[in-house]
Coordinates of C-alpha atoms in Angstrom, one line a residue:
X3 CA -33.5 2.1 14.7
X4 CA -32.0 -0.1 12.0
X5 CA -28.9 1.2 10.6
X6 CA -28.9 1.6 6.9
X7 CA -26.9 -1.3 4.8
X8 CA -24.1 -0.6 2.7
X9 CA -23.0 -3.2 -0.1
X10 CA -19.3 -4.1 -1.8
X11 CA -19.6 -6.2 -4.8
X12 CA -15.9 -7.6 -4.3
X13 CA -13.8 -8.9 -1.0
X14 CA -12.5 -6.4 1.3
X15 CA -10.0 -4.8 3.5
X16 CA -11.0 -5.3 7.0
X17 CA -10.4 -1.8 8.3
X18 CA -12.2 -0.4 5.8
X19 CA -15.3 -2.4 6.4
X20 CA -15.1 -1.8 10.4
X21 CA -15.2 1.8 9.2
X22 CA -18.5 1.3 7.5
X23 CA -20.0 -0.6 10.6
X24 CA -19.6 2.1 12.8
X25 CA -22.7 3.8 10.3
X26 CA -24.1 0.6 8.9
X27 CA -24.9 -2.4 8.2
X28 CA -22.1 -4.2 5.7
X29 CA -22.4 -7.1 2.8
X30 CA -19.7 -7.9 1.2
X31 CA -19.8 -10.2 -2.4
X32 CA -17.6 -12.7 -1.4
X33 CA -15.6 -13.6 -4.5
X34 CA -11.9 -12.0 -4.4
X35 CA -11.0 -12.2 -8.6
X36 CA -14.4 -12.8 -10.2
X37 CA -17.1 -9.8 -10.4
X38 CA -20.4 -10.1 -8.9
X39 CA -23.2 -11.0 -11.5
X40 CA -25.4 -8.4 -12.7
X41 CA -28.8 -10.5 -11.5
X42 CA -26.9 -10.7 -7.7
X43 CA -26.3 -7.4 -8.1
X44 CA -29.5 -5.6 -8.7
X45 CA -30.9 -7.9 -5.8
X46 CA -28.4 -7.1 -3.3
X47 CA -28.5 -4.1 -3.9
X48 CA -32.7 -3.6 -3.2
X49 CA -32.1 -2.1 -0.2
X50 CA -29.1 -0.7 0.1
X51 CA -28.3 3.2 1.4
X52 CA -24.7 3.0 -0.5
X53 CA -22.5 0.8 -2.5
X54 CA -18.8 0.2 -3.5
X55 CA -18.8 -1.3 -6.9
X56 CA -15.6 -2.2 -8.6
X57 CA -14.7 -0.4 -12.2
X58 CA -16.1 -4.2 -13.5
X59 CA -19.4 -3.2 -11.8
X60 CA -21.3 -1.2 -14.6
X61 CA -23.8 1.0 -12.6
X62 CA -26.3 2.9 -14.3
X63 CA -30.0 4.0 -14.0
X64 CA -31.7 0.7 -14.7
X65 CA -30.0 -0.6 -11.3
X66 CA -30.7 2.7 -9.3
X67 CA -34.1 2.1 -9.9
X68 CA -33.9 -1.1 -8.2
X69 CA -32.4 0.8 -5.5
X70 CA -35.0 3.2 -3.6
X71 CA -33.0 4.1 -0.7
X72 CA -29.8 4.3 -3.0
X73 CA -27.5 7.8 -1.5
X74 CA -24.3 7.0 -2.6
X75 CA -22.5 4.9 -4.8
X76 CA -18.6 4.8 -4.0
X77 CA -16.5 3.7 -6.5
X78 CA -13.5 1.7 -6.0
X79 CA -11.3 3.5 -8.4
X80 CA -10.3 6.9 -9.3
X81 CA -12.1 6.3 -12.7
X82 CA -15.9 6.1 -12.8
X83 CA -16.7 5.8 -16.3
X84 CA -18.4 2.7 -14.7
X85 CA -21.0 4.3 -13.5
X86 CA -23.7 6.6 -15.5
X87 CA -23.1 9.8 -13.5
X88 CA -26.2 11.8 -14.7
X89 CA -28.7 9.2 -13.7
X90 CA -27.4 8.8 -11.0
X91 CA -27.5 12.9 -10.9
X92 CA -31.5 12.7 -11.8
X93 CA -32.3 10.3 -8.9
X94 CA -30.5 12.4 -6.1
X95 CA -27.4 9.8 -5.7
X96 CA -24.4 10.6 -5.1
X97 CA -21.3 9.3 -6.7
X98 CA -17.7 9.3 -5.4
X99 CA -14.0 8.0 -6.2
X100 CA -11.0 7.9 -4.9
X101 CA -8.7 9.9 -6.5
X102 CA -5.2 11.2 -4.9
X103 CA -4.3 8.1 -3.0
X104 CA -2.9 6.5 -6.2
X105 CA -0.9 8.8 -8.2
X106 CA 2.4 7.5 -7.0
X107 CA 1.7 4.0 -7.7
X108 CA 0.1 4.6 -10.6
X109 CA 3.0 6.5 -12.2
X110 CA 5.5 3.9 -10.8
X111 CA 3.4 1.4 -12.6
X112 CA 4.0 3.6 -16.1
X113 CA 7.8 4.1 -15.6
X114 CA 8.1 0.2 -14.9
X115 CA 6.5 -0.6 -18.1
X116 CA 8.5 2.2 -19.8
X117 CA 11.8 1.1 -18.4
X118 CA 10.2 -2.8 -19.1
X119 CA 9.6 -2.2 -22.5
X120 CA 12.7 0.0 -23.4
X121 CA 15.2 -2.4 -22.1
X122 CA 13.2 -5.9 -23.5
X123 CA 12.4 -7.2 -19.8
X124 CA 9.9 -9.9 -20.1
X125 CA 11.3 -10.8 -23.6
X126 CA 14.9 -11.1 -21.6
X127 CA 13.4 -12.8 -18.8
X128 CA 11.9 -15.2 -20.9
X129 CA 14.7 -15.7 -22.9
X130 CA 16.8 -16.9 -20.0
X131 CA 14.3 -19.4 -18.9
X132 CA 13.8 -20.8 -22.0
X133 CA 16.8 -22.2 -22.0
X134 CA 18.0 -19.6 -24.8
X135 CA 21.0 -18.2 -23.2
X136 CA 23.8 -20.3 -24.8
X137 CA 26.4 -17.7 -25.4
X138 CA 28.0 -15.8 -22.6
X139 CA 27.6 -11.9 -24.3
X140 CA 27.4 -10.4 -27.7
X141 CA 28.0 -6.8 -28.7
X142 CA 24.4 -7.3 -30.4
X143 CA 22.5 -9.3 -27.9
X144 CA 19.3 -8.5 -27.1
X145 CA 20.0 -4.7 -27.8
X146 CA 17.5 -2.5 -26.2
X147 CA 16.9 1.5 -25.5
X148 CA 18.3 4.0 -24.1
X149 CA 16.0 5.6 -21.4
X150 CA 18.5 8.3 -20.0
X151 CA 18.0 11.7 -21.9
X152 CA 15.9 10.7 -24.0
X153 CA 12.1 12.8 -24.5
X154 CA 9.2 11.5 -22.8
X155 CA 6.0 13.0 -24.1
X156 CA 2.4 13.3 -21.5
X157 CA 0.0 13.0 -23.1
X158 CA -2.9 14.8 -19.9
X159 CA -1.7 16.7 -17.2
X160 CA -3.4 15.7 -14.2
X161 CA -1.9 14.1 -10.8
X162 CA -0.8 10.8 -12.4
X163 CA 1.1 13.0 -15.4
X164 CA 2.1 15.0 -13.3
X165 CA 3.7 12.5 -11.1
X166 CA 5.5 11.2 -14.2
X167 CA 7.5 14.5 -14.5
X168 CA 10.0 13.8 -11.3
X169 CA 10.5 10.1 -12.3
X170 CA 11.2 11.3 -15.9
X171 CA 13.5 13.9 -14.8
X172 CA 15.5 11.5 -12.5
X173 CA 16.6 9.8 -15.9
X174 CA 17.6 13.3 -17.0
X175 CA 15.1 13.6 -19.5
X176 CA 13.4 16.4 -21.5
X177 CA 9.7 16.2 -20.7
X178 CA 6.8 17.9 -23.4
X179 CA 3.0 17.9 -22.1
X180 CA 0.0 17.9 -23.9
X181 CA -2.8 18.5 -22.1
X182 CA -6.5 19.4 -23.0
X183 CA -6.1 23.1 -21.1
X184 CA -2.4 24.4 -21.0
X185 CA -0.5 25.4 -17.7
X186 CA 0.7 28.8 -16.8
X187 CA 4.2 29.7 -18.1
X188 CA 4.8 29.6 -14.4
X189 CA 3.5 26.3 -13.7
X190 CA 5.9 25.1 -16.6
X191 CA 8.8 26.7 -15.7
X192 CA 8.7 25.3 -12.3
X193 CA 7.6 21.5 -13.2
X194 CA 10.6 21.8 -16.1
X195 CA 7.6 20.8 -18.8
X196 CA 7.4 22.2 -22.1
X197 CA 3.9 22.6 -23.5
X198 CA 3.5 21.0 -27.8
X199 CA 0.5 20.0 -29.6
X200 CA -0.7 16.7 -30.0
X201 CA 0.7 15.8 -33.3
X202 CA 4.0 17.6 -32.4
X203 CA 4.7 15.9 -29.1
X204 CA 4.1 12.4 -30.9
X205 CA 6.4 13.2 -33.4
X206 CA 9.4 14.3 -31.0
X207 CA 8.8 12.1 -28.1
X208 CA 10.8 8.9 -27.5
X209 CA 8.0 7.9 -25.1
X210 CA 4.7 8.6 -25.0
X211 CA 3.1 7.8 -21.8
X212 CA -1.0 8.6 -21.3
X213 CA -2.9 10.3 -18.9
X214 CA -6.4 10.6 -19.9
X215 CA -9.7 10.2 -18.7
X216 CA -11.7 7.9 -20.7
X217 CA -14.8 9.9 -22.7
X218 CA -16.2 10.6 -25.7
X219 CA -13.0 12.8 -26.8
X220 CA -9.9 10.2 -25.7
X221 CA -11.5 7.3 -27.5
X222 CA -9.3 6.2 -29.4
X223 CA -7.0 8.8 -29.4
X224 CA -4.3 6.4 -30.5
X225 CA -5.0 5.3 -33.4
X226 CA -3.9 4.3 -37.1
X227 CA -2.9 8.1 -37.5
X228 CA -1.5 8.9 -34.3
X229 CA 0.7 5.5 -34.4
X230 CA 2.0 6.6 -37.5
X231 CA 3.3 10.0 -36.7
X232 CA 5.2 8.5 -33.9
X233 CA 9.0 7.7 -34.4
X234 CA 9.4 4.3 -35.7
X235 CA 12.0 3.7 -32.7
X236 CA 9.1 5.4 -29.9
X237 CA 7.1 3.5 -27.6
X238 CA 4.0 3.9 -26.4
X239 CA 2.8 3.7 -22.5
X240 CA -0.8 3.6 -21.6
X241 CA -2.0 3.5 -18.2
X242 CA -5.2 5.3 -18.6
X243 CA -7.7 3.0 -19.7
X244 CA -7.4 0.3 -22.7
X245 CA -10.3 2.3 -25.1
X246 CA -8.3 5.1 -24.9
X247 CA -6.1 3.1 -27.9
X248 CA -7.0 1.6 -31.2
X249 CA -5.9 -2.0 -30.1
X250 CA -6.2 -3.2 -33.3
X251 CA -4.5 0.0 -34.8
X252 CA -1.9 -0.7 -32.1
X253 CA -1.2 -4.4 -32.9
X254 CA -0.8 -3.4 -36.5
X255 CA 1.7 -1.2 -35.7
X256 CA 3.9 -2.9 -33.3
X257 CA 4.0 -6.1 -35.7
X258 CA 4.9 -4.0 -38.8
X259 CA 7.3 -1.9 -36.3
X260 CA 5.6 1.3 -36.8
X261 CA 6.8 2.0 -33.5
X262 CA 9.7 0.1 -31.7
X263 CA 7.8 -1.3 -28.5
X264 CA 4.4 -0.5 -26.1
X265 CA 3.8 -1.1 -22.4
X266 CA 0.2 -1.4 -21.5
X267 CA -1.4 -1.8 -17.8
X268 CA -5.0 -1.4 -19.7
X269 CA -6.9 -2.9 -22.8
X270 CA -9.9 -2.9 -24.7
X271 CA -11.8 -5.5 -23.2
X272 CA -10.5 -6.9 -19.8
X273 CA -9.9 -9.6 -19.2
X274 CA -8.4 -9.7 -22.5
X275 CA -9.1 -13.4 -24.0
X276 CA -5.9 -15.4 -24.3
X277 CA -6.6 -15.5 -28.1
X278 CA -5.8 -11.5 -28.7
X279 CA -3.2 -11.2 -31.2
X280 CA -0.9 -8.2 -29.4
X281 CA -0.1 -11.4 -26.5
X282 CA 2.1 -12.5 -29.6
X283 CA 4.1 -9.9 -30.3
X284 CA 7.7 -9.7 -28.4
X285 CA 7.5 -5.9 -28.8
X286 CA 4.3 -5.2 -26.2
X287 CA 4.8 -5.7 -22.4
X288 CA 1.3 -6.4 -20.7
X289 CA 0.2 -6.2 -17.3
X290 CA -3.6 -7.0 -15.9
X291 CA -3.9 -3.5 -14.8
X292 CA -1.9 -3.2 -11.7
X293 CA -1.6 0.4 -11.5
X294 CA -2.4 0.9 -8.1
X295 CA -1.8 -2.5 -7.0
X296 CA -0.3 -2.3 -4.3
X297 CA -0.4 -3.4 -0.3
X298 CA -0.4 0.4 0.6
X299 CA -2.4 2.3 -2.5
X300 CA -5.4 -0.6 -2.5
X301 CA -6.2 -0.3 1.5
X302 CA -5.7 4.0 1.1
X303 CA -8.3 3.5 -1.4
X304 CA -10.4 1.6 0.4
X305 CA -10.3 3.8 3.4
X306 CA -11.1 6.6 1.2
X307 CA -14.1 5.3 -0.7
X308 CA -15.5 3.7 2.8
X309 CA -15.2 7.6 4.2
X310 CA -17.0 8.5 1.7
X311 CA -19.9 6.6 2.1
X312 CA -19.8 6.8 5.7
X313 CA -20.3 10.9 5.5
X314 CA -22.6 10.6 2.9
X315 CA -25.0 8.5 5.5
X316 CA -24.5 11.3 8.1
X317 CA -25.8 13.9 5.8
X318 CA -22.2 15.6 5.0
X319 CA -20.6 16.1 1.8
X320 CA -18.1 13.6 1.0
X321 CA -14.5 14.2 0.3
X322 CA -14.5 12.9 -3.4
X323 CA -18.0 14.1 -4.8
X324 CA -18.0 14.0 -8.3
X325 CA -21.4 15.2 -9.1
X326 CA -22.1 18.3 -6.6
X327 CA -24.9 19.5 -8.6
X328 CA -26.9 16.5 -6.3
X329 CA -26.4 18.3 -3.6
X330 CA -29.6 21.1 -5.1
X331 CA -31.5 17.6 -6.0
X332 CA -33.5 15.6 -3.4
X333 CA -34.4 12.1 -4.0

């Protein structure tokens, strides 16, 4: 009998894709940095039983169609905002990320670029090898922020914030939450997190880091408004995903020094073109979204979205489902 055939749009890990042998048969796209075209795409995946598309990899009904034997589509990410959940819902497919395996690296990734951004890093660095540093020291050089005791300000609650509470609290600072449901009195007392509106944790945070899905309601959450009940010497962390922020609102802002400095792992469009007007600004440290990027995190999530795919090809419910209503729909 002819094992069912399982398809990743980008290059893999190799114990991951040994996994996915021991239930099928595997393709893998072979580019490493580029995404698989959409015309490749909806060929390859003709007959597949299950997929692992990248968050580049927009997956909605139009290529499920294409796709009769389509079970499970695995996404590489703990985000899925790639992928158009209900149709795949209506055609009996599952869907499933990878969520957990990330946290740590993720929230490392948003206390680097809030330390980064704080303390002038890349503006620093640069200003070294540019051939800038002339002078020994100055009692005004390249003055940065204080980190230590100052207030950092989550904005969503889930394991990523939540990961950002220790890290925050090693600097010995006070840590306010906003989240879209509010913990227990319990639950805040023992994390150390004290609970404030939206509008009142952007005005008394020093750093505003964000944790939010991306949907109709986060949108744009930052925007003109928001940026401008921020303290003028805040900064703003985003780690989420780059729509979650006015990027125009934002580059506004950090040129007229609404706010003193941003550090962004995620933007609007990405790849960003070289041309976008925030890669001028001193004030703004980017990186090419690298929150999980790391030897360890990428192959956990790799493992985890493969074992995903391999029990939803032996009939079981996978460890990550993210729409369980399937289950009550046959395809």
């Amino acid at each position: 009998m002819a094992k069912p055939k399982v398809y990743v749009t980008r290059q893999f890990f190799d114990e991951p894709v040994a996994l996915l042998k021991t239930v099928a048969d595997v393709e893998v796209f072979g580019e490493e940095d580029d995404p698989i075209p959409r015309d490749l795409l909806k060929e390859k995946i003709a007959d597949a039983s299950g997929i692992i598309p990248m968050l580049t990899d927009k997956i909605d009904g139009e290529l499920m169609d294409l796709a009769p034997q389509l079970r499970v589509v695995s996404n590489y990410a703990v985000g899925y905002n790639n992928i158009v959940v209900p149709d795949a819902t209506a055609r009996g497919i599952m869907v499933t990320n990878t969520p957990d395996v990330l946290n740590d690296s993720t929230a490392d990734c948003a206390f680097m670029l809030l330390m980064a951004a704080a303390r002038r890093l890349v503006e620093v660095d640069r200003y070294v090898r540019d051939g800038k540093w002339v002078r020994a020291w100055g009692p005004k050089m390249l003055l940065g922020s204080d980190v230590s005791g100052k207030t950092l300000g989550i904005v969503g609650m889930g394991r990523i914030g939540r990961g950002m509470v220790p890290r925050a609290q090693g600097f010995n600072m006070r840590v306010l939450y906003n989240n879209r449901n509010r913990l227990g009195r319990e639950e805040e007392e023992e994390l150390g997190v004290e609970y404030r509106t939206f509008d009142d944790l952007l005005k008394e945070s020093d750093f505003v880091s964000l944790h939010v899905p991306l949907g109709g309601a986060t949108e744009h959450i930052i925007s003109e408004r928001e940026l401008k009940l921020m303290k003028k010497s805040a900064f703003l962390i985003n780690t989420a995903r780059g729509p979650v922020v006015d990027e125009k609102a934002l580059t506004t802002a950090l040129r007229e020094r609404w706010i003193a400095g941003a550090g962004l792992d995620v933007l609007e469009k990405e790849p960003t073109p070289p041309d976008n007007p925030l890669l001028t600004l001193d004030n703004v440290v980017v990186a090419p979204h690298i929150g999980s990027s790391t030897m360890e995190t990428r192959l956990a999530m790799a493992m985890r979205a493969a074992e995903n795919v391999v029990a939803a090809l032996k009939d079981e419910r996978p460890r990550d489902l993210v729409n369980p209503e399937v289950l009550e729909t046959s395809r």
